[in-house]
Amino acid sequence: MQDQKIYGRREGAVGHLVFNNPGKLNAVSLDMWDGFVGILKDYARDPEVRCVVVSGAGGKAFVSGADISKFESERANEEAQTRYNEMVAKANDALYEFPKPTIAMIRGYCIGGGLGLAVCCDLRIASDNSRFAIPAAKLGLGYGFPGIKRLSDLVGPSFTKEIFYTARQFDAAEALAMGLVNRVLPADGIEAYVKDYAETIAGNAPLTVNAVKFIANETVREESKRDAARCAALVKQCFASKDFTEGRRAFMEKRKPAFTGT
């Protein structure tokens, strides 16, 4: 796995998805985006995986954005740029629409496409030495509606404009204040914290957790595009599940429930 630029590994009920290009601060090329989507599909199909943690290798960066050294080969003309944008959009959509809980474990730089990716996760937990930016205005890049909307849904229009207008780097304290991240931890303690957090989520009733994720995502869609029937069906499924019975019995018996997702 250490030779792969992106790889997945499973630890119990937690799947890990790691960007592994530390020599370039985990800058992402076209083939890495493609590999990312493939691993997500595998985790979505695997009933043993109940939570996914996305991270960057090396401890100095989550993802520092696109691999600029590949621009001439991957983004030099309109056709190539369109292909690249479509792949990035596919990766972001796959992560945002992923049916199970996701956590971005952010250490160091989270820049450009890396920040766009982190925003697509359900939770963002950052080290206190993390740095955040979208430098599009320094590169002349255009950003489409989906990425800007997701960021705006998270931090609001004003902070979204500030992030794009200035193209500057924000530190972890600023990111926490604007709601860009959920938690900020000391760099030497973040891995243990995320491990415990992911295992806590994975130990809860998956039908309940996954239903909440779907419904919460529906709340930020236009009302005409919301799937109210699906929301109601997911809630009904929870109440009809064996896990609901198990949860009640475990509570009465004062023991930890053993949920199966059925």
Coordinates of C-alpha atoms in Angstrom, one line a residue:
M1 CA 0.0 0.0 0.0
Q2 CA 2.9 2.4 0.7
D3 CA 3.7 2.4 -3.0
Q4 CA 0.1 3.4 -4.0
K5 CA -0.8 7.0 -4.3
I6 CA -4.2 6.3 -2.8
Y7 CA -5.3 3.3 -0.9
G8 CA -7.9 1.9 1.5
R9 CA -7.6 -0.2 4.6
R10 CA -10.1 -1.5 7.1
E11 CA -9.7 -1.5 10.8
G12 CA -12.7 -3.3 12.3
A13 CA -15.9 -1.5 11.2
V14 CA -13.9 1.6 10.1
G15 CA -12.7 2.0 6.6
H16 CA -9.7 4.3 5.9
L17 CA -9.1 6.1 2.6
V18 CA -5.6 7.6 2.5
F19 CA -4.1 10.0 0.0
N20 CA -0.5 8.8 -0.2
N21 CA 1.6 11.4 -2.0
P22 CA 3.5 13.0 0.9
G23 CA 6.4 14.1 -1.2
K24 CA 4.0 16.6 -2.9
L25 CA 1.9 17.2 0.2
N26 CA -0.7 14.7 -1.1
A27 CA -1.4 16.7 -4.2
V28 CA -3.9 14.8 -6.3
S29 CA -3.6 13.7 -10.0
L30 CA -6.3 12.4 -12.3
D31 CA -5.6 8.7 -11.6
M32 CA -5.8 9.4 -7.8
W33 CA -9.3 10.8 -8.1
D34 CA -10.3 7.8 -10.1
G35 CA -8.9 5.4 -7.5
F36 CA -10.6 7.4 -4.7
V37 CA -14.0 6.8 -6.3
G38 CA -13.3 3.0 -6.7
I39 CA -12.4 2.6 -3.0
L40 CA -15.5 4.5 -2.0
K41 CA -17.7 2.1 -4.1
D42 CA -16.1 -0.9 -2.4
Y43 CA -16.8 0.6 1.1
A44 CA -20.4 1.4 0.2
R45 CA -21.0 -2.3 -0.8
D46 CA -19.2 -3.7 2.3
P47 CA -21.7 -4.2 5.2
E48 CA -18.8 -4.5 7.6
V49 CA -17.8 -0.9 7.0
R50 CA -19.9 1.5 9.0
C51 CA -17.8 4.6 9.0
V52 CA -15.0 6.0 6.7
V53 CA -12.1 8.2 7.7
V54 CA -10.4 10.2 4.9
S55 CA -6.8 11.4 5.6
G56 CA -3.5 12.2 4.0
A57 CA -0.2 10.4 4.6
G58 CA 2.9 12.0 6.1
G59 CA 1.2 14.2 8.7
K60 CA 2.0 17.5 6.8
A61 CA -1.1 17.7 4.6
F62 CA -4.6 16.3 4.2
V63 CA -4.7 17.2 0.5
S64 CA -2.8 20.2 -0.8
G65 CA -4.9 20.5 -3.9
A66 CA -4.3 19.5 -7.5
D67 CA -0.9 18.3 -8.7
I68 CA 0.2 21.4 -10.6
S69 CA 3.1 19.5 -12.2
K70 CA 0.4 17.5 -14.0
F71 CA -1.4 20.6 -15.4
E72 CA 0.3 20.5 -18.7
S73 CA -0.7 16.9 -19.3
E74 CA -4.0 16.8 -17.5
R75 CA -5.4 20.4 -17.8
A76 CA -3.7 22.1 -20.7
N77 CA -6.6 22.5 -23.0
E78 CA -10.4 22.8 -22.8
E79 CA -11.0 19.1 -23.5
A80 CA -8.5 18.0 -20.8
Q81 CA -9.8 20.6 -18.4
T82 CA -13.4 19.3 -18.9
R83 CA -12.3 15.7 -18.3
Y84 CA -10.4 16.7 -15.1
N85 CA -13.3 18.7 -13.7
E86 CA -15.7 15.9 -14.4
M87 CA -13.5 13.5 -12.5
V88 CA -13.1 15.8 -9.5
A89 CA -16.9 16.4 -9.5
K90 CA -17.5 12.7 -9.6
A91 CA -15.1 12.2 -6.6
N92 CA -16.7 14.9 -4.6
D93 CA -20.3 13.7 -5.4
A94 CA -19.3 10.2 -4.5
L95 CA -18.1 11.3 -1.1
Y96 CA -20.9 13.7 -0.4
E97 CA -23.5 11.1 -1.4
F98 CA -21.7 8.2 0.3
P99 CA -24.4 6.5 2.4
K100 CA -22.4 6.0 5.6
P101 CA -20.8 8.5 8.0
T102 CA -17.5 10.1 6.9
I103 CA -14.8 11.9 8.8
A104 CA -12.0 14.0 7.3
M105 CA -8.9 13.8 9.6
I106 CA -7.0 16.9 8.6
R107 CA -3.4 17.4 9.5
G108 CA -1.4 20.3 8.0
Y109 CA -2.4 21.7 4.6
C110 CA -6.0 21.4 3.4
I111 CA -5.9 23.5 0.2
G112 CA -8.0 23.9 -2.9
G113 CA -9.4 20.6 -4.0
G114 CA -8.4 19.2 -0.6
L115 CA -10.7 21.7 1.1
G116 CA -13.5 20.9 -1.4
L117 CA -13.1 17.2 -0.5
A118 CA -13.1 17.8 3.2
V119 CA -16.3 19.8 2.9
C120 CA -18.0 16.7 1.3
C121 CA -17.3 14.8 4.5
D122 CA -19.8 14.7 7.3
L123 CA -17.3 15.7 10.0
R124 CA -14.0 17.5 9.8
I125 CA -11.5 17.0 12.7
A126 CA -8.3 19.1 12.4
S127 CA -4.9 19.3 14.0
D128 CA -4.0 22.7 15.6
N129 CA -1.3 23.2 12.9
S130 CA -3.7 22.8 10.0
R131 CA -4.0 25.4 7.3
F132 CA -7.0 26.0 4.9
A133 CA -7.3 27.8 1.7
I134 CA -8.9 27.9 -1.8
P135 CA -6.3 29.7 -4.0
A136 CA -8.4 29.8 -7.1
A137 CA -8.2 33.6 -7.4
K138 CA -4.4 33.3 -7.5
L139 CA -4.5 30.8 -10.3
G140 CA -7.3 32.1 -12.4
L141 CA -9.4 29.0 -11.9
G142 CA -13.2 28.9 -12.0
Y143 CA -15.2 27.1 -9.3
G144 CA -18.6 25.6 -10.2
F145 CA -21.9 25.9 -8.3
P146 CA -21.8 22.5 -6.5
G147 CA -18.5 23.2 -4.7
I148 CA -19.4 26.7 -3.8
K149 CA -22.9 25.7 -2.5
R150 CA -21.5 23.0 -0.3
L151 CA -19.0 25.4 1.3
S152 CA -21.7 28.0 1.7
D153 CA -24.1 25.5 3.2
L154 CA -21.4 24.8 5.8
V155 CA -20.0 28.3 6.7
G156 CA -22.5 30.7 5.1
P157 CA -22.2 33.0 2.1
S158 CA -20.0 35.7 3.8
F159 CA -17.2 33.3 4.9
T160 CA -17.4 31.5 1.6
K161 CA -16.8 34.8 -0.2
E162 CA -13.9 35.7 2.2
I163 CA -12.2 32.3 1.6
F164 CA -12.5 32.8 -2.2
Y165 CA -11.9 36.5 -2.4
T166 CA -8.7 36.6 -0.4
A167 CA -7.3 33.2 -1.4
R168 CA -5.3 33.4 1.8
Q169 CA -4.6 30.6 4.3
F170 CA -6.7 30.4 7.4
D171 CA -5.4 28.7 10.5
A172 CA -7.3 26.0 12.6
A173 CA -8.7 28.5 15.1
E174 CA -10.2 30.6 12.3
A175 CA -11.6 27.5 10.6
L176 CA -13.2 26.4 13.9
A177 CA -14.7 29.9 14.4
M178 CA -16.3 29.9 11.0
G179 CA -17.7 26.4 11.4
L180 CA -15.4 24.9 8.7
V181 CA -14.2 22.2 11.1
N182 CA -16.0 20.4 14.0
R183 CA -13.0 20.0 16.3
V184 CA -9.4 21.1 16.6
L185 CA -7.0 18.8 18.4
P186 CA -3.2 18.9 19.2
A187 CA -1.3 17.3 16.4
D188 CA 0.0 14.5 18.5
G189 CA -3.4 13.5 19.7
I190 CA -5.6 13.7 16.6
E191 CA -5.1 10.1 15.4
A192 CA -6.2 8.6 18.7
Y193 CA -9.2 11.0 18.9
V194 CA -10.4 10.2 15.4
K195 CA -9.9 6.5 16.0
D196 CA -12.1 6.6 19.1
Y197 CA -14.7 8.9 17.4
A198 CA -15.0 6.7 14.3
E199 CA -15.3 3.6 16.5
T200 CA -18.0 5.3 18.5
I201 CA -20.0 6.1 15.4
A202 CA -19.5 2.6 14.0
G203 CA -20.8 1.1 17.2
N204 CA -24.1 2.9 17.0
A205 CA -27.1 1.6 15.1
P206 CA -26.2 1.9 11.4
L207 CA -29.7 2.2 10.1
T208 CA -30.4 5.2 12.4
V209 CA -27.1 6.9 11.7
N210 CA -27.4 6.4 7.9
A211 CA -31.0 7.6 7.9
V212 CA -29.9 10.8 9.7
K213 CA -27.2 11.4 7.2
F214 CA -29.6 11.0 4.3
I215 CA -32.3 13.2 5.9
A216 CA -29.8 15.9 7.0
N217 CA -28.4 16.1 3.4
E218 CA -32.0 16.4 2.1
T219 CA -32.6 19.5 4.3
V220 CA -30.1 21.6 2.2
R221 CA -31.6 20.6 -1.1
E222 CA -34.3 22.7 -2.8
E223 CA -37.7 21.7 -1.4
S224 CA -38.9 20.5 -4.8
K225 CA -35.9 18.2 -5.1
R226 CA -36.2 16.6 -1.6
D227 CA -37.1 12.9 -1.4
A228 CA -39.6 13.1 1.5
A229 CA -40.9 9.5 0.8
R230 CA -37.3 8.1 1.1
C231 CA -36.9 10.0 4.4
A232 CA -40.1 8.6 5.8
A233 CA -39.2 5.1 4.6
L234 CA -35.8 5.2 6.3
V235 CA -37.4 6.2 9.6
K236 CA -39.9 3.4 9.3
Q237 CA -37.1 1.0 8.6
C238 CA -35.4 1.9 11.8
F239 CA -38.5 1.2 13.9
A240 CA -39.1 -2.1 12.1
S241 CA -35.5 -3.3 12.6
K242 CA -34.0 -5.9 14.8
D243 CA -31.6 -3.2 16.0
F244 CA -34.5 -1.2 17.5
T245 CA -35.4 -4.3 19.5
E246 CA -31.8 -4.8 20.5
G247 CA -31.4 -1.2 21.5
R248 CA -34.4 -1.4 23.8
R249 CA -33.4 -4.6 25.4
A250 CA -29.8 -3.5 25.9
F251 CA -31.0 -0.3 27.6
M252 CA -33.3 -2.3 29.9
E253 CA -30.5 -4.8 30.7
K254 CA -27.9 -2.1 31.2
R255 CA -25.5 -3.5 28.6
K256 CA -23.9 -2.3 25.5
P257 CA -26.0 -3.0 22.4
A258 CA -24.7 -5.2 19.6
F259 CA -26.2 -3.7 16.4
T260 CA -26.2 -5.6 13.1
G261 CA -27.7 -3.1 10.7
T262 CA -30.8 -5.3 10.3

